[in-house]
Each structure stands twice: as structure tokens, then as C-alpha cells.
CSV table of N, CA and C in Angstrom, one decimal:
chain,number,residue,atom,x,y,z
A,1,UNK,N,-11.8,11.2,-1.3
A,1,UNK,CA,-10.6,10.5,-1.7
A,1,UNK,C,-10.5,10.4,-3.2
A,2,UNK,N,-9.5,10.8,-3.8
A,2,UNK,CA,-9.3,10.8,-5.2
A,2,UNK,C,-8.8,9.4,-5.7
A,3,UNK,N,-9.5,8.9,-6.7
A,3,UNK,CA,-9.1,7.6,-7.3
A,3,UNK,C,-9.0,7.7,-8.8
A,4,UNK,N,-8.1,6.9,-9.3
A,4,UNK,CA,-8.0,6.7,-10.8
A,4,UNK,C,-8.2,5.3,-11.1
A,5,UNK,N,-9.1,4.9,-12.0
A,5,UNK,CA,-9.4,3.6,-12.3
A,5,UNK,C,-9.2,3.4,-13.8
A,6,UNK,N,-8.3,2.4,-14.2
A,6,UNK,CA,-8.1,2.1,-15.6
A,6,UNK,C,-9.0,0.9,-16.0
A,7,UNK,N,-9.2,0.8,-17.3
A,7,UNK,CA,-9.9,-0.3,-17.9
A,7,UNK,C,-9.5,-0.4,-19.3
A,8,UNK,N,-9.7,-1.6,-19.9
A,8,UNK,CA,-9.5,-1.8,-21.3
A,8,UNK,C,-8.3,-2.6,-21.7
A,9,UNK,N,-7.5,-3.0,-20.8
A,9,UNK,CA,-6.3,-3.8,-21.1
A,9,UNK,C,-6.8,-5.2,-21.5
A,10,UNK,N,-5.8,-6.0,-22.0
A,10,UNK,CA,-6.1,-7.4,-22.4
A,10,UNK,C,-5.0,-8.0,-23.3
A,11,UNK,N,-5.4,-9.0,-23.9
A,11,UNK,CA,-4.5,-9.8,-24.8
A,11,UNK,C,-4.9,-9.5,-26.3
A,12,UNK,N,-3.9,-9.1,-27.1
A,12,UNK,CA,-4.2,-8.8,-28.5
A,12,UNK,C,-3.0,-9.3,-29.3
A,13,UNK,N,-3.3,-9.7,-30.6
A,13,UNK,CA,-2.2,-10.1,-31.5
A,13,UNK,C,-1.5,-8.9,-32.0
A,14,UNK,N,-0.3,-9.1,-32.4
A,14,UNK,CA,0.5,-8.0,-33.0
A,14,UNK,C,-0.2,-7.5,-34.2
A,15,UNK,N,-0.2,-6.1,-34.3
A,15,UNK,CA,-0.9,-5.5,-35.4
A,15,UNK,C,-2.3,-5.0,-35.0
A,16,UNK,N,-2.8,-5.5,-33.9
A,16,UNK,CA,-4.1,-5.2,-33.4
A,16,UNK,C,-4.2,-3.9,-32.6
A,17,UNK,N,-5.4,-3.6,-32.1
A,17,UNK,CA,-5.6,-2.4,-31.4
A,17,UNK,C,-6.3,-2.6,-30.1
A,18,UNK,N,-6.1,-1.7,-29.2
A,18,UNK,CA,-6.8,-1.7,-27.9
A,18,UNK,C,-7.0,-0.2,-27.5
A,19,UNK,N,-8.1,0.0,-26.7
A,19,UNK,CA,-8.3,1.4,-26.2
A,19,UNK,C,-8.4,1.3,-24.7
A,20,UNK,N,-7.5,2.0,-24.1
A,20,UNK,CA,-7.5,2.1,-22.6
A,20,UNK,C,-8.3,3.3,-22.2
A,21,UNK,N,-9.0,3.2,-21.0
A,21,UNK,CA,-9.8,4.3,-20.4
A,21,UNK,C,-9.3,4.4,-19.0
A,22,UNK,N,-9.5,5.7,-18.5
A,22,UNK,CA,-9.2,5.9,-17.1
A,22,UNK,C,-10.1,7.0,-16.6
A,23,UNK,N,-10.7,6.8,-15.5
A,23,UNK,CA,-11.7,7.8,-15.0
A,23,UNK,C,-11.2,8.2,-13.6
A,24,UNK,N,-11.2,9.5,-13.3
A,24,UNK,CA,-10.9,10.0,-12.0
A,24,UNK,C,-12.2,10.3,-11.2
A,25,UNK,N,-12.2,9.9,-9.9
A,25,UNK,CA,-13.4,10.1,-9.1
A,25,UNK,C,-13.0,10.7,-7.8
A,26,UNK,N,-13.9,11.2,-7.0
A,26,UNK,CA,-13.7,11.8,-5.7
A,26,UNK,C,-13.9,13.3,-5.7
A,27,UNK,N,-13.6,13.9,-4.6
A,27,UNK,CA,-13.8,15.3,-4.5
A,27,UNK,C,-12.6,16.1,-5.0
A,28,UNK,N,-12.7,16.8,-6.1
A,28,UNK,CA,-11.6,17.4,-6.8
A,28,UNK,C,-11.9,18.9,-7.1
A,29,UNK,N,-10.9,19.7,-6.9
A,29,UNK,CA,-11.0,21.1,-7.4
A,29,UNK,C,-10.7,21.2,-8.9
A,30,UNK,N,-9.8,20.4,-9.4
A,30,UNK,CA,-9.4,20.5,-10.8
A,30,UNK,C,-8.5,19.3,-11.2
A,31,UNK,N,-8.6,18.9,-12.4
A,31,UNK,CA,-7.7,17.9,-13.0
A,31,UNK,C,-6.9,18.6,-14.1
A,32,UNK,N,-5.6,18.5,-14.1
A,32,UNK,CA,-4.7,19.2,-15.0
A,32,UNK,C,-4.1,18.2,-16.0
A,33,UNK,N,-2.8,18.1,-16.1
A,33,UNK,CA,-2.3,17.2,-17.1
A,33,UNK,C,-2.6,15.7,-16.7
A,34,UNK,N,-3.0,14.9,-17.7
A,34,UNK,CA,-3.2,13.5,-17.5
A,34,UNK,C,-2.2,12.7,-18.4
A,35,UNK,N,-1.8,11.6,-17.9
A,35,UNK,CA,-0.7,10.9,-18.6
A,35,UNK,C,-1.0,9.4,-18.6
A,36,UNK,N,-0.3,8.7,-19.5
A,36,UNK,CA,-0.3,7.2,-19.5
A,36,UNK,C,1.2,6.9,-19.4
A,37,UNK,N,1.5,6.0,-18.5
A,37,UNK,CA,2.9,5.4,-18.4
A,37,UNK,C,2.7,3.9,-18.6
A,38,UNK,N,3.9,3.3,-18.8
A,38,UNK,CA,3.9,1.8,-18.9
A,38,UNK,C,5.2,1.3,-18.3
A,39,UNK,N,5.1,0.0,-17.8
A,39,UNK,CA,6.2,-0.6,-17.2
A,39,UNK,C,6.2,-2.1,-17.5
A,40,UNK,N,7.3,-2.5,-18.2
A,40,UNK,CA,7.4,-3.9,-18.5
A,40,UNK,C,8.3,-4.6,-17.5
A,41,UNK,N,8.2,-5.9,-17.3
A,41,UNK,CA,9.0,-6.6,-16.2
A,41,UNK,C,10.5,-6.3,-16.4
A,42,UNK,N,11.1,-5.8,-15.4
A,42,UNK,CA,12.6,-5.6,-15.4
A,42,UNK,C,12.9,-4.2,-15.9
A,43,UNK,N,11.9,-3.4,-16.4
A,43,UNK,CA,12.2,-2.1,-17.0
A,43,UNK,C,11.7,-1.0,-16.1
A,44,UNK,N,12.2,0.2,-16.3
A,44,UNK,CA,11.7,1.3,-15.6
A,44,UNK,C,10.4,1.8,-16.2
A,45,UNK,N,9.6,2.5,-15.4
A,45,UNK,CA,8.4,3.0,-15.8
A,45,UNK,C,8.7,4.1,-16.8
A,46,UNK,N,8.0,4.1,-18.0
A,46,UNK,CA,8.2,5.1,-19.0
A,46,UNK,C,7.0,5.9,-19.4
A,47,UNK,N,7.1,7.1,-19.7
A,47,UNK,CA,6.0,7.9,-20.1
A,47,UNK,C,5.6,7.5,-21.6
A,48,UNK,N,4.3,7.2,-21.7
A,48,UNK,CA,3.8,6.9,-23.1
A,48,UNK,C,3.2,8.1,-23.8
A,49,UNK,N,2.4,8.8,-23.1
A,49,UNK,CA,1.7,10.0,-23.6
A,49,UNK,C,1.2,10.9,-22.5
A,50,UNK,N,1.0,12.2,-22.9
A,50,UNK,CA,0.5,13.1,-21.9
A,50,UNK,C,-0.4,14.1,-22.7
A,51,UNK,N,-1.4,14.6,-21.9
A,51,UNK,CA,-2.3,15.6,-22.5
A,51,UNK,C,-2.7,16.6,-21.4
A,52,UNK,N,-2.6,17.9,-21.8
A,52,UNK,CA,-2.9,19.0,-20.9
A,52,UNK,C,-4.5,19.2,-20.9
A,53,UNK,N,-4.9,20.0,-20.0
A,53,UNK,CA,-6.3,20.2,-19.9
A,53,UNK,C,-6.9,20.8,-21.2
A,54,UNK,N,-6.1,21.6,-21.8
A,54,UNK,CA,-6.6,22.3,-23.1
A,54,UNK,C,-6.2,21.5,-24.3
A,55,UNK,N,-5.8,20.2,-24.1
A,55,UNK,CA,-5.7,19.3,-25.3
A,55,UNK,C,-4.3,19.2,-25.9
A,56,UNK,N,-3.3,19.9,-25.4
A,56,UNK,CA,-2.0,19.7,-26.0
A,56,UNK,C,-1.4,18.3,-25.6
A,57,UNK,N,-0.8,17.7,-26.6
A,57,UNK,CA,-0.3,16.3,-26.3
A,57,UNK,C,1.2,16.2,-26.6
A,58,UNK,N,1.8,15.2,-26.0
A,58,UNK,CA,3.1,14.7,-26.4
A,58,UNK,C,3.2,13.2,-26.1
A,59,UNK,N,4.1,12.6,-26.9
A,59,UNK,CA,4.2,11.2,-26.9
A,59,UNK,C,5.7,10.7,-26.8
A,60,UNK,N,5.8,9.5,-26.3
A,60,UNK,CA,7.1,8.9,-26.2
A,60,UNK,C,7.5,8.5,-27.7
A,61,UNK,N,8.8,8.5,-28.0
A,61,UNK,CA,9.2,8.2,-29.3
A,61,UNK,C,8.8,6.8,-29.8
A,62,UNK,N,8.7,5.8,-28.9
A,62,UNK,CA,8.4,4.5,-29.4
A,62,UNK,C,6.9,4.3,-29.8
A,63,UNK,N,6.0,5.2,-29.4
A,63,UNK,CA,4.6,5.1,-29.7
A,63,UNK,C,4.1,6.1,-30.7
A,64,UNK,N,5.0,7.1,-31.0
A,64,UNK,CA,4.6,8.2,-31.9
A,64,UNK,C,3.9,7.6,-33.2
A,65,UNK,N,2.8,8.2,-33.6
A,65,UNK,CA,2.1,7.8,-34.8
A,65,UNK,C,1.3,6.5,-34.7
A,66,UNK,N,1.4,5.8,-33.6
A,66,UNK,CA,0.6,4.6,-33.4
A,66,UNK,C,-0.4,4.8,-32.3
A,67,UNK,N,-0.1,5.5,-31.3
A,67,UNK,CA,-1.0,5.7,-30.1
A,67,UNK,C,-1.5,7.2,-30.2
A,68,UNK,N,-2.8,7.3,-29.7
A,68,UNK,CA,-3.4,8.6,-29.6
A,68,UNK,C,-4.0,8.8,-28.2
A,69,UNK,N,-3.6,9.8,-27.5
A,69,UNK,CA,-4.2,10.2,-26.2
A,69,UNK,C,-5.3,11.2,-26.4
A,70,UNK,N,-6.4,11.1,-25.7
A,70,UNK,CA,-7.4,12.1,-25.7
A,70,UNK,C,-8.1,12.1,-24.3
A,71,UNK,N,-8.9,13.1,-24.1
A,71,UNK,CA,-9.6,13.2,-22.8
A,71,UNK,C,-11.0,13.8,-22.9
A,72,UNK,N,-11.8,13.6,-21.9
A,72,UNK,CA,-13.1,14.2,-21.8
A,72,UNK,C,-13.1,14.9,-20.5
A,73,UNK,N,-13.0,16.2,-20.5
A,73,UNK,CA,-12.9,16.9,-19.2
A,73,UNK,C,-14.2,16.8,-18.4
A,74,UNK,N,-15.3,16.8,-19.1
A,74,UNK,CA,-16.6,16.7,-18.5
A,74,UNK,C,-16.8,15.4,-17.7
A,75,UNK,N,-16.2,14.3,-18.2
A,75,UNK,CA,-16.3,13.0,-17.6
A,75,UNK,C,-15.0,12.6,-16.8
A,76,UNK,N,-14.1,13.6,-16.6
A,76,UNK,CA,-12.9,13.3,-15.8
A,76,UNK,C,-12.2,12.1,-16.3
A,77,UNK,N,-12.1,12.0,-17.6
A,77,UNK,CA,-11.5,10.8,-18.2
A,77,UNK,C,-10.4,11.0,-19.2
A,78,UNK,N,-9.5,10.1,-19.3
A,78,UNK,CA,-8.5,10.1,-20.3
A,78,UNK,C,-8.5,8.7,-21.0
A,79,UNK,N,-8.1,8.8,-22.3
A,79,UNK,CA,-8.1,7.5,-23.1
A,79,UNK,C,-6.8,7.4,-23.8
A,80,UNK,N,-6.5,6.1,-24.2
A,80,UNK,CA,-5.3,5.9,-25.0
A,80,UNK,C,-5.7,4.9,-26.1
A,81,UNK,N,-5.8,5.3,-27.3
A,81,UNK,CA,-6.0,4.5,-28.4
A,81,UNK,C,-4.7,3.9,-28.9
A,82,UNK,N,-4.6,2.6,-28.9
A,82,UNK,CA,-3.3,2.0,-29.3
A,82,UNK,C,-3.5,1.2,-30.6
A,83,UNK,N,-2.9,1.5,-31.6
A,83,UNK,CA,-3.0,0.8,-32.9
A,83,UNK,C,-1.6,0.2,-33.3
A,84,UNK,N,-1.7,-0.7,-34.2
A,84,UNK,CA,-0.4,-1.3,-34.7
A,84,UNK,C,0.4,-1.8,-33.6
A,85,UNK,N,-0.2,-2.5,-32.6
A,85,UNK,CA,0.5,-3.0,-31.4
A,85,UNK,C,1.6,-4.0,-31.8
A,86,UNK,N,2.7,-3.9,-31.0
A,86,UNK,CA,3.8,-4.8,-31.2
A,86,UNK,C,4.1,-5.5,-29.9
A,87,UNK,N,4.7,-6.7,-29.9
A,87,UNK,CA,5.1,-7.4,-28.7
A,87,UNK,C,5.8,-6.5,-27.7
A,88,UNK,N,6.6,-5.6,-28.2
A,88,UNK,CA,7.4,-4.7,-27.3
A,88,UNK,C,6.5,-3.7,-26.6
A,89,UNK,N,5.2,-3.6,-26.9
A,89,UNK,CA,4.3,-2.8,-26.2
A,89,UNK,C,3.7,-3.5,-24.9
A,90,UNK,N,4.0,-4.7,-24.8
A,90,UNK,CA,3.5,-5.5,-23.6
A,90,UNK,C,4.1,-4.9,-22.3
A,91,UNK,N,3.1,-4.6,-21.4
A,91,UNK,CA,3.5,-3.9,-20.2
A,91,UNK,C,2.2,-3.7,-19.4
A,92,UNK,N,2.4,-3.3,-18.1
A,92,UNK,CA,1.3,-2.8,-17.3
A,92,UNK,C,1.2,-1.3,-17.6
A,93,UNK,N,0.1,-0.8,-18.0
A,93,UNK,CA,-0.2,0.6,-18.3
A,93,UNK,C,-0.9,1.3,-17.1
A,94,UNK,N,-0.3,2.4,-16.8
A,94,UNK,CA,-0.8,3.2,-15.6
A,94,UNK,C,-1.3,4.5,-16.1
A,95,UNK,N,-2.4,4.9,-15.5
A,95,UNK,CA,-2.9,6.3,-15.7
A,95,UNK,C,-2.4,7.1,-14.6
A,96,UNK,N,-2.1,8.4,-14.9
A,96,UNK,CA,-1.7,9.3,-13.9
A,96,UNK,C,-2.3,10.7,-14.2
A,97,UNK,N,-2.6,11.4,-13.2
A,97,UNK,CA,-3.1,12.8,-13.4
A,97,UNK,C,-2.7,13.7,-12.2
A,98,UNK,N,-2.5,15.0,-12.6
A,98,UNK,CA,-2.2,16.0,-11.6
A,98,UNK,C,-3.6,16.6,-11.2
A,99,UNK,N,-3.9,16.4,-9.9
A,99,UNK,CA,-5.2,16.7,-9.4
A,99,UNK,C,-5.1,17.5,-8.1
A,100,UNK,N,-5.9,18.6,-8.0
A,100,UNK,CA,-6.0,19.3,-6.8
A,100,UNK,C,-7.2,18.8,-6.1
A,101,UNK,N,-7.1,18.1,-4.9
A,101,UNK,CA,-8.2,17.6,-4.3
A,101,UNK,C,-9.0,18.7,-3.6
A,102,UNK,N,-10.2,18.4,-3.2
A,102,UNK,CA,-11.0,19.4,-2.5
A,102,UNK,C,-10.4,19.7,-1.2
A,103,UNK,N,-9.7,18.8,-0.6
A,103,UNK,CA,-9.1,19.0,0.7
A,103,UNK,C,-7.8,19.8,0.7
A,104,UNK,N,-7.3,20.1,-0.5
A,104,UNK,CA,-6.1,20.8,-0.6
A,104,UNK,C,-6.1,22.0,-1.6
A,105,UNK,N,-4.9,22.6,-1.8
A,105,UNK,CA,-4.9,23.8,-2.6
A,105,UNK,C,-3.8,23.7,-3.7
A,106,UNK,N,-3.1,22.6,-3.7
A,106,UNK,CA,-2.0,22.4,-4.7
A,106,UNK,C,-2.2,21.1,-5.4
A,107,UNK,N,-1.9,21.0,-6.7
A,107,UNK,CA,-2.0,19.7,-7.4
A,107,UNK,C,-1.0,18.7,-6.9
A,108,UNK,N,-1.4,17.4,-6.9
A,108,UNK,CA,-0.5,16.3,-6.6
A,108,UNK,C,-0.7,15.3,-7.7
A,109,UNK,N,0.3,14.4,-7.9
A,109,UNK,CA,0.2,13.4,-8.9
A,109,UNK,C,-0.4,12.1,-8.3
A,110,UNK,N,-1.5,11.7,-8.9
A,110,UNK,CA,-2.3,10.5,-8.5
A,110,UNK,C,-2.1,9.4,-9.6
A,111,UNK,N,-2.2,8.2,-9.1
A,111,UNK,CA,-1.9,7.0,-10.0
A,111,UNK,C,-3.1,6.0,-9.9
A,112,UNK,N,-3.3,5.4,-11.0
A,112,UNK,CA,-4.2,4.3,-11.0
A,112,UNK,C,-3.5,3.0,-10.7
A,113,UNK,N,-4.2,1.9,-10.6
A,113,UNK,CA,-3.6,0.6,-10.2
A,113,UNK,C,-3.0,-0.1,-11.3
A,114,UNK,N,-3.2,0.3,-12.5
A,114,UNK,CA,-2.6,-0.3,-13.7
A,114,UNK,C,-3.5,-1.4,-14.4
A,115,UNK,N,-3.3,-1.5,-15.7
A,115,UNK,CA,-4.0,-2.5,-16.4
A,115,UNK,C,-3.0,-3.2,-17.4
A,116,UNK,N,-3.1,-4.5,-17.5
A,116,UNK,CA,-2.1,-5.3,-18.2
A,116,UNK,C,-2.5,-5.3,-19.7
A,117,UNK,N,-1.5,-5.0,-20.5
A,117,UNK,CA,-1.6,-5.1,-22.0
A,117,UNK,C,-0.6,-6.1,-22.5
A,118,UNK,N,-1.0,-7.2,-23.1
A,118,UNK,CA,-0.1,-8.2,-23.6
A,118,UNK,C,-0.4,-8.3,-25.1
A,119,UNK,N,0.7,-8.2,-25.9
A,119,UNK,CA,0.7,-8.3,-27.3
A,119,UNK,C,1.4,-9.6,-27.8
A,120,UNK,N,0.7,-10.5,-28.4
A,120,UNK,CA,1.4,-11.7,-28.8
A,120,UNK,C,1.9,-11.6,-30.2
A,121,UNK,N,2.9,-12.3,-30.5
A,121,UNK,CA,3.5,-12.3,-31.9
A,121,UNK,C,2.9,-13.3,-32.8
């Protein structure tokens, strides 16, 4: 069974930094694009950043130049370095990955349980 587990959320003051981590576990044939999403209360879930297996990245407009996504393929992990945090970044952050499980032959999108990030003013 494939699982994604996030860590690294918490409370930080505006202007501060946090680093989120997400590790995929289970029987997998391959992990492809990995993403971070976030969802604030009352808002739709939005894409924060994405990274392909070969390291190509893209970012949401609101986090460009402040957040950096990276991954460690050997460790089945993806990271999100968040700098210059603002109160508007407060949300639950979700890790997502396109994974082909050992039991299948096509990739599916898997989700973590989410980690809360709160930025105080």
C-alpha cells in the first residue's frame, strides 16, 4: 500500500522560514511528478509547486521566488523550502505524487494527510 507522509509544519512568525518534507513508502514501480498543494479554510485547494522526476519545476504565482521545491529520488522524498512567509501562506499543505504501485501498471495520484502551516503577523 502506497503512503505519503508529510512533516515539518508548524507556527512561524511572518518573515520566517519552514521546510516541509514528504516521503513516499510502500511497493512502488515508480514515482513521477511530485507536488505540494495547500488549502486555507473556505478556499479551494491550490497548487503551490511541482517537480518532475528529472528536476523540472514550476510554481504558483503567489509563492514564486519565496518557495523552493526539491526532491531526493533515492529517498522517495520531496521537500518544500518556504522563506519570507506571510500570513496569507497559512493553510494545510498537502503532498501529492504520481505513483505507479507494484500492483498496477499505470500511475495514479496519491495524497498525504496534510500538515498545518500557520504564519502569525
